[in-house]
């Protein structure tokens, strides 16, 4: 007796998965969790931090954390990251 269980497409060697972009753009921003309630915002190097202090996200510009300065507070994580990125891009433009 033999049974054939269904296999998810990404694990099936007969069915190749869609090509996934292996490398993001070098200057594509991302965040990394560095503490319980703190994230570092990285473009090509750390540019700032977002910290969850209920009920808001506090935005910091600068690196390292102890030398960063608070620039804003917001209620959304994505908006907080955008504010840090906008601040960093203005600094780079100068």
PDB file of N, CA and C in Angstrom:
ATOM      1  N   UNK A   1       0.844  -1.159   0.000  1.00  0.00           N
ATOM      2  CA  UNK A   1       0.000   0.000   0.000  1.00  0.00           C
ATOM      3  C   UNK A   1       0.897   1.232   0.000  1.00  0.00           C
ATOM      4  N   UNK A   2       0.561   2.195  -0.815  1.00  0.00           N
ATOM      5  CA  UNK A   2       1.328   3.444  -0.843  1.00  0.00           C
ATOM      6  C   UNK A   2       0.367   4.617  -0.817  1.00  0.00           C
ATOM      7  N   UNK A   3       0.775   5.629  -0.142  1.00  0.00           N
ATOM      8  CA  UNK A   3      -0.036   6.846  -0.047  1.00  0.00           C
ATOM      9  C   UNK A   3       0.818   8.010  -0.509  1.00  0.00           C
ATOM     10  N   UNK A   4       0.201   8.945  -1.158  1.00  0.00           N
ATOM     11  CA  UNK A   4       0.921  10.125  -1.635  1.00  0.00           C
ATOM     12  C   UNK A   4       0.284  11.351  -0.984  1.00  0.00           C
ATOM     13  N   UNK A   5       1.064  12.011  -0.167  1.00  0.00           N
ATOM     14  CA  UNK A   5       0.579  13.222   0.502  1.00  0.00           C
ATOM     15  C   UNK A   5       0.876  14.427  -0.379  1.00  0.00           C
ATOM     16  N   UNK A   6       0.004  15.422  -0.380  1.00  0.00           N
ATOM     17  CA  UNK A   6       0.283  16.624  -1.169  1.00  0.00           C
ATOM     18  C   UNK A   6       1.500  17.355  -0.600  1.00  0.00           C
ATOM     19  N   UNK A   7       2.292  17.936  -1.500  1.00  0.00           N
ATOM     20  CA  UNK A   7       3.503  18.650  -1.114  1.00  0.00           C
ATOM     21  C   UNK A   7       3.339  20.107  -1.527  1.00  0.00           C
ATOM     22  N   UNK A   8       3.716  20.989  -0.621  1.00  0.00           N
ATOM     23  CA  UNK A   8       3.662  22.418  -0.936  1.00  0.00           C
ATOM     24  C   UNK A   8       4.577  22.704  -2.118  1.00  0.00           C
ATOM     25  N   UNK A   9       4.164  23.587  -3.036  1.00  0.00           N
ATOM     26  CA  UNK A   9       4.958  23.853  -4.241  1.00  0.00           C
ATOM     27  C   UNK A   9       6.399  24.267  -3.963  1.00  0.00           C
ATOM     28  N   UNK A  10       6.633  24.996  -2.876  1.00  0.00           N
ATOM     29  CA  UNK A  10       8.001  25.439  -2.615  1.00  0.00           C
ATOM     30  C   UNK A  10       8.914  24.297  -2.199  1.00  0.00           C
ATOM     31  N   UNK A  11       8.346  23.137  -1.807  1.00  0.00           N
ATOM     32  CA  UNK A  11       9.151  21.990  -1.415  1.00  0.00           C
ATOM     33  C   UNK A  11       9.141  20.878  -2.466  1.00  0.00           C
ATOM     34  N   UNK A  12       8.381  21.057  -3.502  1.00  0.00           N
ATOM     35  CA  UNK A  12       8.277  20.051  -4.550  1.00  0.00           C
ATOM     36  C   UNK A  12       9.378  20.288  -5.576  1.00  0.00           C
ATOM     37  N   UNK A  13      10.286  19.338  -5.728  1.00  0.00           N
ATOM     38  CA  UNK A  13      11.408  19.504  -6.648  1.00  0.00           C
ATOM     39  C   UNK A  13      10.963  19.449  -8.107  1.00  0.00           C
ATOM     40  N   UNK A  14       9.807  18.874  -8.373  1.00  0.00           N
ATOM     41  CA  UNK A  14       9.313  18.803  -9.744  1.00  0.00           C
ATOM     42  C   UNK A  14       8.681  20.118 -10.185  1.00  0.00           C
ATOM     43  N   UNK A  15       8.253  20.908  -9.249  1.00  0.00           N
ATOM     44  CA  UNK A  15       7.580  22.168  -9.550  1.00  0.00           C
ATOM     45  C   UNK A  15       8.433  23.318  -9.030  1.00  0.00           C
ATOM     46  N   UNK A  16       9.230  23.979  -9.877  1.00  0.00           N
ATOM     47  CA  UNK A  16      10.098  25.052  -9.384  1.00  0.00           C
ATOM     48  C   UNK A  16       9.277  26.240  -8.872  1.00  0.00           C
ATOM     49  N   UNK A  17       9.723  26.805  -7.782  1.00  0.00           N
ATOM     50  CA  UNK A  17       9.047  27.975  -7.207  1.00  0.00           C
ATOM     51  C   UNK A  17       9.344  29.194  -8.057  1.00  0.00           C
ATOM     52  N   UNK A  18       8.492  30.190  -7.937  1.00  0.00           N
ATOM     53  CA  UNK A  18       8.732  31.444  -8.653  1.00  0.00           C
ATOM     54  C   UNK A  18      10.073  32.018  -8.212  1.00  0.00           C
ATOM     55  N   UNK A  19      10.739  32.654  -9.140  1.00  0.00           N
ATOM     56  CA  UNK A  19      12.026  33.251  -8.814  1.00  0.00           C
ATOM     57  C   UNK A  19      11.815  34.386  -7.824  1.00  0.00           C
ATOM     58  N   UNK A  20      12.538  34.363  -6.731  1.00  0.00           N
ATOM     59  CA  UNK A  20      12.475  35.400  -5.723  1.00  0.00           C
ATOM     60  C   UNK A  20      13.694  36.287  -5.904  1.00  0.00           C
ATOM     61  N   UNK A  21      13.466  37.579  -5.812  1.00  0.00           N
ATOM     62  CA  UNK A  21      14.581  38.503  -5.944  1.00  0.00           C
ATOM     63  C   UNK A  21      15.561  38.244  -4.810  1.00  0.00           C
ATOM     64  N   UNK A  22      16.769  37.827  -5.159  1.00  0.00           N
ATOM     65  CA  UNK A  22      17.741  37.424  -4.160  1.00  0.00           C
ATOM     66  C   UNK A  22      18.389  38.600  -3.457  1.00  0.00           C
ATOM     67  N   UNK A  23      18.569  39.685  -4.164  1.00  0.00           N
ATOM     68  CA  UNK A  23      19.262  40.823  -3.568  1.00  0.00           C
ATOM     69  C   UNK A  23      18.382  42.052  -3.675  1.00  0.00           C
ATOM     70  N   UNK A  24      18.145  42.689  -2.550  1.00  0.00           N
ATOM     71  CA  UNK A  24      17.418  43.947  -2.564  1.00  0.00           C
ATOM     72  C   UNK A  24      18.380  45.043  -3.017  1.00  0.00           C
ATOM     73  N   UNK A  25      17.813  46.160  -3.373  1.00  0.00           N
ATOM     74  CA  UNK A  25      18.651  47.286  -3.759  1.00  0.00           C
ATOM     75  C   UNK A  25      19.554  47.647  -2.581  1.00  0.00           C
ATOM     76  N   UNK A  26      20.801  48.028  -2.849  1.00  0.00           N
ATOM     77  CA  UNK A  26      21.729  48.291  -1.755  1.00  0.00           C
ATOM     78  C   UNK A  26      21.268  49.384  -0.805  1.00  0.00           C
ATOM     79  N   UNK A  27      20.467  50.334  -1.293  1.00  0.00           N
ATOM     80  CA  UNK A  27      20.018  51.400  -0.420  1.00  0.00           C
ATOM     81  C   UNK A  27      18.548  51.243  -0.029  1.00  0.00           C
ATOM     82  N   UNK A  28      18.016  50.026  -0.093  1.00  0.00           N
ATOM     83  CA  UNK A  28      16.645  49.788   0.337  1.00  0.00           C
ATOM     84  C   UNK A  28      16.599  49.773   1.866  1.00  0.00           C
ATOM     85  N   UNK A  29      15.708  50.594   2.455  1.00  0.00           N
ATOM     86  CA  UNK A  29      15.669  50.671   3.915  1.00  0.00           C
ATOM     87  C   UNK A  29      15.045  49.430   4.543  1.00  0.00           C
ATOM     88  N   UNK A  30      15.489  49.104   5.735  1.00  0.00           N
ATOM     89  CA  UNK A  30      14.863  48.033   6.502  1.00  0.00           C
ATOM     90  C   UNK A  30      15.076  48.289   7.985  1.00  0.00           C
ATOM     91  N   UNK A  31      14.370  47.530   8.807  1.00  0.00           N
ATOM     92  CA  UNK A  31      14.506  47.664  10.248  1.00  0.00           C
ATOM     93  C   UNK A  31      14.941  46.340  10.844  1.00  0.00           C
ATOM     94  N   UNK A  32      15.647  46.427  11.944  1.00  0.00           N
ATOM     95  CA  UNK A  32      16.071  45.241  12.683  1.00  0.00           C
ATOM     96  C   UNK A  32      15.776  45.474  14.155  1.00  0.00           C
ATOM     97  N   UNK A  33      15.234  44.463  14.793  1.00  0.00           N
ATOM     98  CA  UNK A  33      14.959  44.569  16.228  1.00  0.00           C
ATOM     99  C   UNK A  33      16.270  44.452  16.992  1.00  0.00           C
ATOM    100  N   UNK A  34      16.542  45.438  17.854  1.00  0.00           N
ATOM    101  CA  UNK A  34      17.797  45.441  18.607  1.00  0.00           C
ATOM    102  C   UNK A  34      17.571  45.357  20.111  1.00  0.00           C
ATOM    103  N   UNK A  35      16.342  45.509  20.548  1.00  0.00           N
ATOM    104  CA  UNK A  35      16.010  45.425  21.958  1.00  0.00           C
ATOM    105  C   UNK A  35      14.542  45.043  22.058  1.00  0.00           C
ATOM    106  N   UNK A  36      14.055  44.895  23.269  1.00  0.00           N
ATOM    107  CA  UNK A  36      12.683  44.448  23.463  1.00  0.00           C
ATOM    108  C   UNK A  36      11.688  45.329  22.720  1.00  0.00           C
ATOM    109  N   UNK A  37      11.822  46.635  22.823  1.00  0.00           N
ATOM    110  CA  UNK A  37      10.898  47.573  22.181  1.00  0.00           C
ATOM    111  C   UNK A  37      11.606  48.573  21.278  1.00  0.00           C
ATOM    112  N   UNK A  38      12.773  48.228  20.744  1.00  0.00           N
ATOM    113  CA  UNK A  38      13.554  49.165  19.936  1.00  0.00           C
ATOM    114  C   UNK A  38      13.986  48.528  18.626  1.00  0.00           C
ATOM    115  N   UNK A  39      13.889  49.308  17.554  1.00  0.00           N
ATOM    116  CA  UNK A  39      14.301  48.876  16.215  1.00  0.00           C
ATOM    117  C   UNK A  39      15.286  49.887  15.654  1.00  0.00           C
ATOM    118  N   UNK A  40      16.295  49.394  14.958  1.00  0.00           N
ATOM    119  CA  UNK A  40      17.223  50.276  14.268  1.00  0.00           C
ATOM    120  C   UNK A  40      16.759  50.374  12.821  1.00  0.00           C
ATOM    121  N   UNK A  41      16.822  51.577  12.265  1.00  0.00           N
ATOM    122  CA  UNK A  41      16.457  51.816  10.867  1.00  0.00           C
ATOM    123  C   UNK A  41      17.752  51.902  10.075  1.00  0.00           C
ATOM    124  N   UNK A  42      17.865  51.066   9.039  1.00  0.00           N
ATOM    125  CA  UNK A  42      19.110  50.944   8.280  1.00  0.00           C
ATOM    126  C   UNK A  42      18.833  51.221   6.811  1.00  0.00           C
ATOM    127  N   UNK A  43      19.666  52.060   6.205  1.00  0.00           N
ATOM    128  CA  UNK A  43      19.640  52.219   4.743  1.00  0.00           C
ATOM    129  C   UNK A  43      20.853  51.461   4.216  1.00  0.00           C
ATOM    130  N   UNK A  44      22.017  52.049   4.275  1.00  0.00           N
ATOM    131  CA  UNK A  44      23.254  51.318   4.001  1.00  0.00           C
ATOM    132  C   UNK A  44      24.073  51.230   5.285  1.00  0.00           C
ATOM    133  N   UNK A  45      23.653  52.000   6.271  1.00  0.00           N
ATOM    134  CA  UNK A  45      24.213  51.990   7.629  1.00  0.00           C
ATOM    135  C   UNK A  45      23.093  52.452   8.552  1.00  0.00           C
ATOM    136  N   UNK A  46      23.211  52.233   9.839  1.00  0.00           N
ATOM    137  CA  UNK A  46      22.158  52.689  10.755  1.00  0.00           C
ATOM    138  C   UNK A  46      21.982  54.213  10.675  1.00  0.00           C
ATOM    139  N   UNK A  47      20.727  54.659  10.552  1.00  0.00           N
ATOM    140  CA  UNK A  47      20.446  56.091  10.464  1.00  0.00           C
ATOM    141  C   UNK A  47      19.589  56.582  11.624  1.00  0.00           C
ATOM    142  N   UNK A  48      18.978  55.672  12.374  1.00  0.00           N
ATOM    143  CA  UNK A  48      18.140  56.088  13.486  1.00  0.00           C
ATOM    144  C   UNK A  48      17.455  54.907  14.134  1.00  0.00           C
ATOM    145  N   UNK A  49      16.547  55.224  15.042  1.00  0.00           N
ATOM    146  CA  UNK A  49      15.868  54.195  15.824  1.00  0.00           C
ATOM    147  C   UNK A  49      14.387  54.524  15.954  1.00  0.00           C
ATOM    148  N   UNK A  50      13.591  53.486  16.155  1.00  0.00           N
ATOM    149  CA  UNK A  50      12.180  53.624  16.494  1.00  0.00           C
ATOM    150  C   UNK A  50      11.975  52.815  17.765  1.00  0.00           C
ATOM    151  N   UNK A  51      11.391  53.458  18.770  1.00  0.00           N
ATOM    152  CA  UNK A  51      11.190  52.797  20.051  1.00  0.00           C
ATOM    153  C   UNK A  51       9.713  52.865  20.429  1.00  0.00           C
ATOM    154  N   UNK A  52       9.158  51.737  20.867  1.00  0.00           N
ATOM    155  CA  UNK A  52       7.769  51.661  21.288  1.00  0.00           C
ATOM    156  C   UNK A  52       7.684  52.061  22.753  1.00  0.00           C
ATOM    157  N   UNK A  53       7.059  53.199  23.014  1.00  0.00           N
ATOM    158  CA  UNK A  53       6.799  53.670  24.366  1.00  0.00           C
ATOM    159  C   UNK A  53       5.291  53.923  24.408  1.00  0.00           C
ATOM    160  N   UNK A  54       4.562  52.935  24.910  1.00  0.00           N
ATOM    161  CA  UNK A  54       3.095  52.950  24.827  1.00  0.00           C
ATOM    162  C   UNK A  54       2.546  54.308  25.220  1.00  0.00           C
ATOM    163  N   UNK A  55       1.681  54.883  24.465  1.00  0.00           N
ATOM    164  CA  UNK A  55       0.997  54.386  23.284  1.00  0.00           C
ATOM    165  C   UNK A  55       1.594  54.874  21.963  1.00  0.00           C
ATOM    166  N   UNK A  56       2.827  55.372  21.978  1.00  0.00           N
ATOM    167  CA  UNK A  56       3.406  55.948  20.757  1.00  0.00           C
ATOM    168  C   UNK A  56       4.719  55.271  20.382  1.00  0.00           C
ATOM    169  N   UNK A  57       5.125  55.514  19.145  1.00  0.00           N
ATOM    170  CA  UNK A  57       6.452  55.137  18.666  1.00  0.00           C
ATOM    171  C   UNK A  57       7.287  56.410  18.656  1.00  0.00           C
ATOM    172  N   UNK A  58       8.427  56.370  19.309  1.00  0.00           N
ATOM    173  CA  UNK A  58       9.315  57.532  19.385  1.00  0.00           C
ATOM    174  C   UNK A  58      10.397  57.363  18.328  1.00  0.00           C
ATOM    175  N   UNK A  59      10.620  58.401  17.529  1.00  0.00           N
ATOM    176  CA  UNK A  59      11.581  58.373  16.428  1.00  0.00           C
ATOM    177  C   UNK A  59      12.862  59.083  16.861  1.00  0.00           C
ATOM    178  N   UNK A  60      13.983  58.442  16.629  1.00  0.00           N
ATOM    179  CA  UNK A  60      15.290  59.000  16.958  1.00  0.00           C
ATOM    180  C   UNK A  60      16.149  59.049  15.703  1.00  0.00           C
ATOM    181  N   UNK A  61      16.898  60.122  15.538  1.00  0.00           N
ATOM    182  CA  UNK A  61      17.842  60.241  14.433  1.00  0.00           C
ATOM    183  C   UNK A  61      19.249  60.155  14.992  1.00  0.00           C
ATOM    184  N   UNK A  62      20.112  59.428  14.305  1.00  0.00           N
ATOM    185  CA  UNK A  62      21.503  59.319  14.715  1.00  0.00           C
ATOM    186  C   UNK A  62      21.874  57.924  15.149  1.00  0.00           C
ATOM    187  N   UNK A  63      23.155  57.711  15.262  1.00  0.00           N
ATOM    188  CA  UNK A  63      23.697  56.415  15.662  1.00  0.00           C
ATOM    189  C   UNK A  63      25.002  56.672  16.387  1.00  0.00           C
ATOM    190  N   UNK A  64      25.313  56.019  17.455  1.00  0.00           N
ATOM    191  CA  UNK A  64      24.592  54.978  18.172  1.00  0.00           C
ATOM    192  C   UNK A  64      23.415  55.557  18.966  1.00  0.00           C
ATOM    193  N   UNK A  65      22.648  54.672  19.566  1.00  0.00           N
ATOM    194  CA  UNK A  65      21.412  55.062  20.245  1.00  0.00           C
ATOM    195  C   UNK A  65      21.661  56.129  21.309  1.00  0.00           C
ATOM    196  N   UNK A  66      22.702  55.984  22.097  1.00  0.00           N
ATOM    197  CA  UNK A  66      22.938  56.938  23.193  1.00  0.00           C
ATOM    198  C   UNK A  66      23.262  58.338  22.680  1.00  0.00           C
ATOM    199  N   UNK A  67      23.656  58.461  21.416  1.00  0.00           N
ATOM    200  CA  UNK A  67      23.952  59.766  20.828  1.00  0.00           C
ATOM    201  C   UNK A  67      22.841  60.269  19.913  1.00  0.00           C
ATOM    202  N   UNK A  68      21.762  59.506  19.779  1.00  0.00           N
ATOM    203  CA  UNK A  68      20.679  59.908  18.874  1.00  0.00           C
ATOM    204  C   UNK A  68      19.781  60.937  19.555  1.00  0.00           C
ATOM    205  N   UNK A  69      19.035  61.669  18.737  1.00  0.00           N
ATOM    206  CA  UNK A  69      18.139  62.694  19.265  1.00  0.00           C
ATOM    207  C   UNK A  69      16.702  62.406  18.827  1.00  0.00           C
ATOM    208  N   UNK A  70      15.769  62.667  19.716  1.00  0.00           N
ATOM    209  CA  UNK A  70      14.356  62.449  19.405  1.00  0.00           C
ATOM    210  C   UNK A  70      13.905  63.478  18.388  1.00  0.00           C
ATOM    211  N   UNK A  71      13.229  63.000  17.333  1.00  0.00           N
ATOM    212  CA  UNK A  71      12.769  63.914  16.291  1.00  0.00           C
ATOM    213  C   UNK A  71      11.250  63.948  16.155  1.00  0.00           C
ATOM    214  N   UNK A  72      10.570  62.899  16.634  1.00  0.00           N
ATOM    215  CA  UNK A  72       9.108  62.869  16.484  1.00  0.00           C
ATOM    216  C   UNK A  72       8.520  61.746  17.311  1.00  0.00           C
ATOM    217  N   UNK A  73       7.178  61.796  17.446  1.00  0.00           N
ATOM    218  CA  UNK A  73       6.400  60.717  18.038  1.00  0.00           C
ATOM    219  C   UNK A  73       5.186  60.498  17.157  1.00  0.00           C
ATOM    220  N   UNK A  74       4.808  59.235  16.983  1.00  0.00           N
ATOM    221  CA  UNK A  74       3.666  58.914  16.135  1.00  0.00           C
ATOM    222  C   UNK A  74       2.977  57.664  16.665  1.00  0.00           C
ATOM    223  N   UNK A  75       1.776  57.389  16.142  1.00  0.00           N
ATOM    224  CA  UNK A  75       1.022  56.225  16.596  1.00  0.00           C
ATOM    225  C   UNK A  75       1.218  55.005  15.702  1.00  0.00           C
ATOM    226  N   UNK A  76       1.896  55.131  14.573  1.00  0.00           N
ATOM    227  CA  UNK A  76       2.096  54.008  13.655  1.00  0.00           C
ATOM    228  C   UNK A  76       3.567  53.689  13.441  1.00  0.00           C
ATOM    229  N   UNK A  77       3.890  52.396  13.430  1.00  0.00           N
ATOM    230  CA  UNK A  77       5.281  51.979  13.243  1.00  0.00           C
ATOM    231  C   UNK A  77       5.793  52.374  11.857  1.00  0.00           C
ATOM    232  N   UNK A  78       5.007  52.106  10.810  1.00  0.00           N
ATOM    233  CA  UNK A  78       5.449  52.428   9.452  1.00  0.00           C
ATOM    234  C   UNK A  78       5.684  53.929   9.293  1.00  0.00           C
ATOM    235  N   UNK A  79       4.811  54.723   9.885  1.00  0.00           N
ATOM    236  CA  UNK A  79       4.984  56.173   9.816  1.00  0.00           C
ATOM    237  C   UNK A  79       6.251  56.606  10.562  1.00  0.00           C
ATOM    238  N   UNK A  80       6.537  55.956  11.687  1.00  0.00           N
ATOM    239  CA  UNK A  80       7.746  56.272  12.459  1.00  0.00           C
ATOM    240  C   UNK A  80       9.003  55.978  11.639  1.00  0.00           C
ATOM    241  N   UNK A  81       9.020  54.826  10.973  1.00  0.00           N
ATOM    242  CA  UNK A  81      10.171  54.472  10.135  1.00  0.00           C
ATOM    243  C   UNK A  81      10.326  55.489   9.011  1.00  0.00           C
ATOM    244  N   UNK A  82       9.202  55.880   8.408  1.00  0.00           N
ATOM    245  CA  UNK A  82       9.250  56.859   7.317  1.00  0.00           C
ATOM    246  C   UNK A  82       9.812  58.199   7.810  1.00  0.00           C
ATOM    247  N   UNK A  83       9.421  58.621   9.002  1.00  0.00           N
ATOM    248  CA  UNK A  83       9.937  59.883   9.548  1.00  0.00           C
ATOM    249  C   UNK A  83      11.449  59.822   9.756  1.00  0.00           C
ATOM    250  N   UNK A  84      11.936  58.715  10.267  1.00  0.00           N
ATOM    251  CA  UNK A  84      13.389  58.559  10.463  1.00  0.00           C
ATOM    252  C   UNK A  84      14.100  58.583   9.111  1.00  0.00           C
ATOM    253  N   UNK A  85      13.553  57.887   8.133  1.00  0.00           N
ATOM    254  CA  UNK A  85      14.165  57.859   6.796  1.00  0.00           C
ATOM    255  C   UNK A  85      14.146  59.240   6.148  1.00  0.00           C
ATOM    256  N   UNK A  86      13.027  59.949   6.270  1.00  0.00           N
ATOM    257  CA  UNK A  86      12.942  61.300   5.704  1.00  0.00           C
ATOM    258  C   UNK A  86      13.972  62.226   6.344  1.00  0.00           C
ATOM    259  N   UNK A  87      14.111  62.131   7.647  1.00  0.00           N
ATOM    260  CA  UNK A  87      15.094  62.964   8.350  1.00  0.00           C
ATOM    261  C   UNK A  87      16.510  62.642   7.874  1.00  0.00           C
ATOM    262  N   UNK A  88      16.802  61.356   7.725  1.00  0.00           N
ATOM    263  CA  UNK A  88      18.134  60.948   7.266  1.00  0.00           C
ATOM    264  C   UNK A  88      18.405  61.406   5.843  1.00  0.00           C
ATOM    265  N   UNK A  89      17.386  61.339   4.976  1.00  0.00           N
ATOM    266  CA  UNK A  89      17.606  61.756   3.582  1.00  0.00           C
ATOM    267  C   UNK A  89      17.807  63.263   3.484  1.00  0.00           C
ATOM    268  N   UNK A  90      17.140  64.033   4.354  1.00  0.00           N
ATOM    269  CA  UNK A  90      17.373  65.484   4.361  1.00  0.00           C
ATOM    270  C   UNK A  90      18.788  65.802   4.826  1.00  0.00           C
ATOM    271  N   UNK A  91      19.269  65.069   5.825  1.00  0.00           N
ATOM    272  CA  UNK A  91      20.644  65.281   6.315  1.00  0.00           C
ATOM    273  C   UNK A  91      21.663  64.968   5.234  1.00  0.00           C
ATOM    274  N   UNK A  92      21.400  63.888   4.465  1.00  0.00           N
ATOM    275  CA  UNK A  92      22.333  63.495   3.393  1.00  0.00           C
ATOM    276  C   UNK A  92      22.345  64.508   2.271  1.00  0.00           C
ATOM    277  N   UNK A  93      21.205  65.164   2.020  1.00  0.00           N
ATOM    278  CA  UNK A  93      21.105  66.124   0.925  1.00  0.00           C
ATOM    279  C   UNK A  93      21.892  67.394   1.212  1.00  0.00           C
ATOM    280  N   UNK A  94      22.149  67.672   2.480  1.00  0.00           N
ATOM    281  CA  UNK A  94      22.879  68.899   2.837  1.00  0.00           C
ATOM    282  C   UNK A  94      24.317  68.820   2.530  1.00  0.00           C
TER     283      UNK A  94
END
